[in-house]
PDB file with one MODEL, atoms N, CA, C and O in Angstrom:
MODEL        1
ATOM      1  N   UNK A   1      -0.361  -9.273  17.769  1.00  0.00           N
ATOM      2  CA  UNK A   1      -0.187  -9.317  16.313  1.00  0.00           C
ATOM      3  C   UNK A   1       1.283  -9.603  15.984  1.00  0.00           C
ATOM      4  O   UNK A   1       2.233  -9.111  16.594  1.00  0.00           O
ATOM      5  N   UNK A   2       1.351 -10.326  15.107  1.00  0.00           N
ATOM      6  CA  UNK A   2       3.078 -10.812  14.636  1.00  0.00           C
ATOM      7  C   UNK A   2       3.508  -9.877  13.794  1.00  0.00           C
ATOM      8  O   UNK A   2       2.705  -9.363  13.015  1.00  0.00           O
ATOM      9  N   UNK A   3       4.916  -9.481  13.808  1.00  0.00           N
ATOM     10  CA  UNK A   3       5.398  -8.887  13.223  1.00  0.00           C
ATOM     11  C   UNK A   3       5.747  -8.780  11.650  1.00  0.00           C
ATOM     12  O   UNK A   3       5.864  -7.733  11.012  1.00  0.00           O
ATOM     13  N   UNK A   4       5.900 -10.233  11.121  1.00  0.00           N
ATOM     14  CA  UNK A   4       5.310 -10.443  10.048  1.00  0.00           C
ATOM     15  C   UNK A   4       4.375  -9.967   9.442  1.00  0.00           C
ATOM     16  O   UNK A   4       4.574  -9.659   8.267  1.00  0.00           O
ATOM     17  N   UNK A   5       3.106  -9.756  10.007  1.00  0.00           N
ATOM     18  CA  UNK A   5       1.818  -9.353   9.725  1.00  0.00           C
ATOM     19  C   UNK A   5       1.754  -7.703   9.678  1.00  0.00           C
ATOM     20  O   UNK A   5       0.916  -7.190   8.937  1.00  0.00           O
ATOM     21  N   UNK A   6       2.260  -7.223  10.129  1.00  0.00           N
ATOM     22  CA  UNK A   6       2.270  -6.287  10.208  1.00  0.00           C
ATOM     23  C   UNK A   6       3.185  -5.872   9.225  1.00  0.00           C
ATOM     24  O   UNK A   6       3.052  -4.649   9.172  1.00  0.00           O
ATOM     25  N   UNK A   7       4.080  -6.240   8.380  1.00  0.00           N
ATOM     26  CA  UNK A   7       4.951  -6.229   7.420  1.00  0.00           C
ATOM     27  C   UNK A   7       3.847  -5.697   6.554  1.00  0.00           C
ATOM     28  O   UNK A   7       3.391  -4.605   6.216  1.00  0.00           O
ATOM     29  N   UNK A   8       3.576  -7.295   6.300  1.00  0.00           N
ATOM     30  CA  UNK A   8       2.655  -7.273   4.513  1.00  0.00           C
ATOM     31  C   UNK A   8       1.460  -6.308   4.912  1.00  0.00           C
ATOM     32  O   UNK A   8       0.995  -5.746   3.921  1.00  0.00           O
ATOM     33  N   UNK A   9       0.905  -6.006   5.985  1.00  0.00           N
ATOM     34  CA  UNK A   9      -0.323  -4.981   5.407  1.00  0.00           C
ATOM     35  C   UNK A   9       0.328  -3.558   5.968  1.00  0.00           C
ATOM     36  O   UNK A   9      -0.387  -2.599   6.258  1.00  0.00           O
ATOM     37  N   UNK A  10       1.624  -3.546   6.071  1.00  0.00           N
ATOM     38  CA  UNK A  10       2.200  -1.947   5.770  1.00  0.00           C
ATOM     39  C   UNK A  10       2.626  -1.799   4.350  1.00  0.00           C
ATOM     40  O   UNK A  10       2.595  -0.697   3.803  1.00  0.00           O
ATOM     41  N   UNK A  11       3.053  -2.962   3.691  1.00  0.00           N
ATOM     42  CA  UNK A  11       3.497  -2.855   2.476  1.00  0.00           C
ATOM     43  C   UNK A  11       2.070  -2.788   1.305  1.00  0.00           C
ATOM     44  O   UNK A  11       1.958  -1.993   0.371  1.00  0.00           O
ATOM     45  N   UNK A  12       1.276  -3.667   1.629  1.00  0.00           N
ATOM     46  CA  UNK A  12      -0.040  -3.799   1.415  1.00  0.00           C
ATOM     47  C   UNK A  12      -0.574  -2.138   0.884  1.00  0.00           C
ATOM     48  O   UNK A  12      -0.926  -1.646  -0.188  1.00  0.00           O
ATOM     49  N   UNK A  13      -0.375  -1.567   2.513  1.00  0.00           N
ATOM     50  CA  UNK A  13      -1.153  -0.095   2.337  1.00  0.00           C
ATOM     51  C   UNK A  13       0.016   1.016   1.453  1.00  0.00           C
ATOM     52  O   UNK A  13      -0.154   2.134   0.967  1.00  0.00           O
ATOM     53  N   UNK A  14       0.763   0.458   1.498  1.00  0.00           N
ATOM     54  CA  UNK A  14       2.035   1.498   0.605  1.00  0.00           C
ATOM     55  C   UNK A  14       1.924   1.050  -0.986  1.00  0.00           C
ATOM     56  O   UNK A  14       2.228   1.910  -1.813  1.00  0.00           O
ATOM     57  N   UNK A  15       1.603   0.055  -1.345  1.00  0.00           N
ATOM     58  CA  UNK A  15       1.295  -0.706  -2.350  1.00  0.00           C
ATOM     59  C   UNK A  15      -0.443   0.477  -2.901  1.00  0.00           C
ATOM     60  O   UNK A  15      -0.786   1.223  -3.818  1.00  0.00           O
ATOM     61  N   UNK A  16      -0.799   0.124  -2.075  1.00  0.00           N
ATOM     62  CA  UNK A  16      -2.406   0.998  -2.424  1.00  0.00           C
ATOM     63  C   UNK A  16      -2.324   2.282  -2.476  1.00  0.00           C
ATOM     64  O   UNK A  16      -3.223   2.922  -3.022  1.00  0.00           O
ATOM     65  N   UNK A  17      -1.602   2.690  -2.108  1.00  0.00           N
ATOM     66  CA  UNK A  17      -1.773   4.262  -1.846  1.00  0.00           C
ATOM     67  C   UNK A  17      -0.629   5.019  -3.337  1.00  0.00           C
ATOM     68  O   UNK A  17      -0.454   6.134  -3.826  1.00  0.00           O
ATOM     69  N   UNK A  18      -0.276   4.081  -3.491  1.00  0.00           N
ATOM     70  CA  UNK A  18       1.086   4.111  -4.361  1.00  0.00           C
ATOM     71  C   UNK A  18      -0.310   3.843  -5.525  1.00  0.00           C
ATOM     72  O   UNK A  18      -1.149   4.734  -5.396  1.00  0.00           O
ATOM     73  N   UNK A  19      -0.494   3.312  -6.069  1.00  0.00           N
ATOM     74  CA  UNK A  19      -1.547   2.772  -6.734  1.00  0.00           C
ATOM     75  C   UNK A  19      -2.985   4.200  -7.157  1.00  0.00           C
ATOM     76  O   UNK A  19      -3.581   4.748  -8.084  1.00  0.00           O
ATOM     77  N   UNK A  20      -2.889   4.165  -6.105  1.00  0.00           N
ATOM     78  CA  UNK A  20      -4.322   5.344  -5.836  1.00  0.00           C
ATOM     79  C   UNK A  20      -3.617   6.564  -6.708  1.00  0.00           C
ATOM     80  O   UNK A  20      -4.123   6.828  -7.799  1.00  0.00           O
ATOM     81  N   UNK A  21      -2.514   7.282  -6.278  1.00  0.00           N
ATOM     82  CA  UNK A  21      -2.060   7.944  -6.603  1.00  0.00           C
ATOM     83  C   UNK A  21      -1.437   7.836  -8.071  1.00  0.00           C
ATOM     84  O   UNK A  21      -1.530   8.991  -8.485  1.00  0.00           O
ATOM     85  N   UNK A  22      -0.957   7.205  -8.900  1.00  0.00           N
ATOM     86  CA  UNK A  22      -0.756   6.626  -9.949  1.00  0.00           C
ATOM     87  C   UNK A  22      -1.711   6.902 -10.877  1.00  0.00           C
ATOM     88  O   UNK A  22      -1.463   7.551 -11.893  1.00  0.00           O
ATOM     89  N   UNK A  23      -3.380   6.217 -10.462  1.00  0.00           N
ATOM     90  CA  UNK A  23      -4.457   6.087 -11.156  1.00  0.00           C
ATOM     91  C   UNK A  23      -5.128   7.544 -10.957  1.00  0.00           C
ATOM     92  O   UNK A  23      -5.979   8.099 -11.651  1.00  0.00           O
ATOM     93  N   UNK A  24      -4.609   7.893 -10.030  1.00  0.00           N
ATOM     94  CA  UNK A  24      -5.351   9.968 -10.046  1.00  0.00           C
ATOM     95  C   UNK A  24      -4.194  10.367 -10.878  1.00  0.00           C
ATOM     96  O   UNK A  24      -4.708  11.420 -11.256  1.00  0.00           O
ATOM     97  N   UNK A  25      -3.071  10.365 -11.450  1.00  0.00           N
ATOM     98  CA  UNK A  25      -2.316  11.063 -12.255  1.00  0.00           C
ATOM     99  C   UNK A  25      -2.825  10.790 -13.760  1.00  0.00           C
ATOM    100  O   UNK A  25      -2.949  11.617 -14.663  1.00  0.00           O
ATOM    101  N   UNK A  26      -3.111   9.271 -13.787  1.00  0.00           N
ATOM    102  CA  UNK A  26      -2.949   9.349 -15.453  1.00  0.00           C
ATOM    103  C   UNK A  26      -4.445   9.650 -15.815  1.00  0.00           C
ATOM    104  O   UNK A  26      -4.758   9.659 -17.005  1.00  0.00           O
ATOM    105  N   UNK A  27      -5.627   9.960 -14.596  1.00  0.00           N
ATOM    106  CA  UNK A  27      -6.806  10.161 -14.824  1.00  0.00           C
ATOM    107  C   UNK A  27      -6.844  11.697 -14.784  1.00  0.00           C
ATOM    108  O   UNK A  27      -7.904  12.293 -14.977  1.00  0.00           O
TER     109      UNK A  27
ENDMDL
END
């Protein structure tokens, strides 16, 4: 796996989780 790749779907999952958490606060 390239290291690149592994970039965007760590940022990807920090992006989502960041997100998730966001949408459980203002809910």
């Amino acid at each position: 796996m390239s290291k690149s790749k592994m970039i965007v779907r760590t940022k990807f999952i920090d992006r989502a989780c960041h997100w998730t958490v966001v949408i459980c606060f203002f809910l």
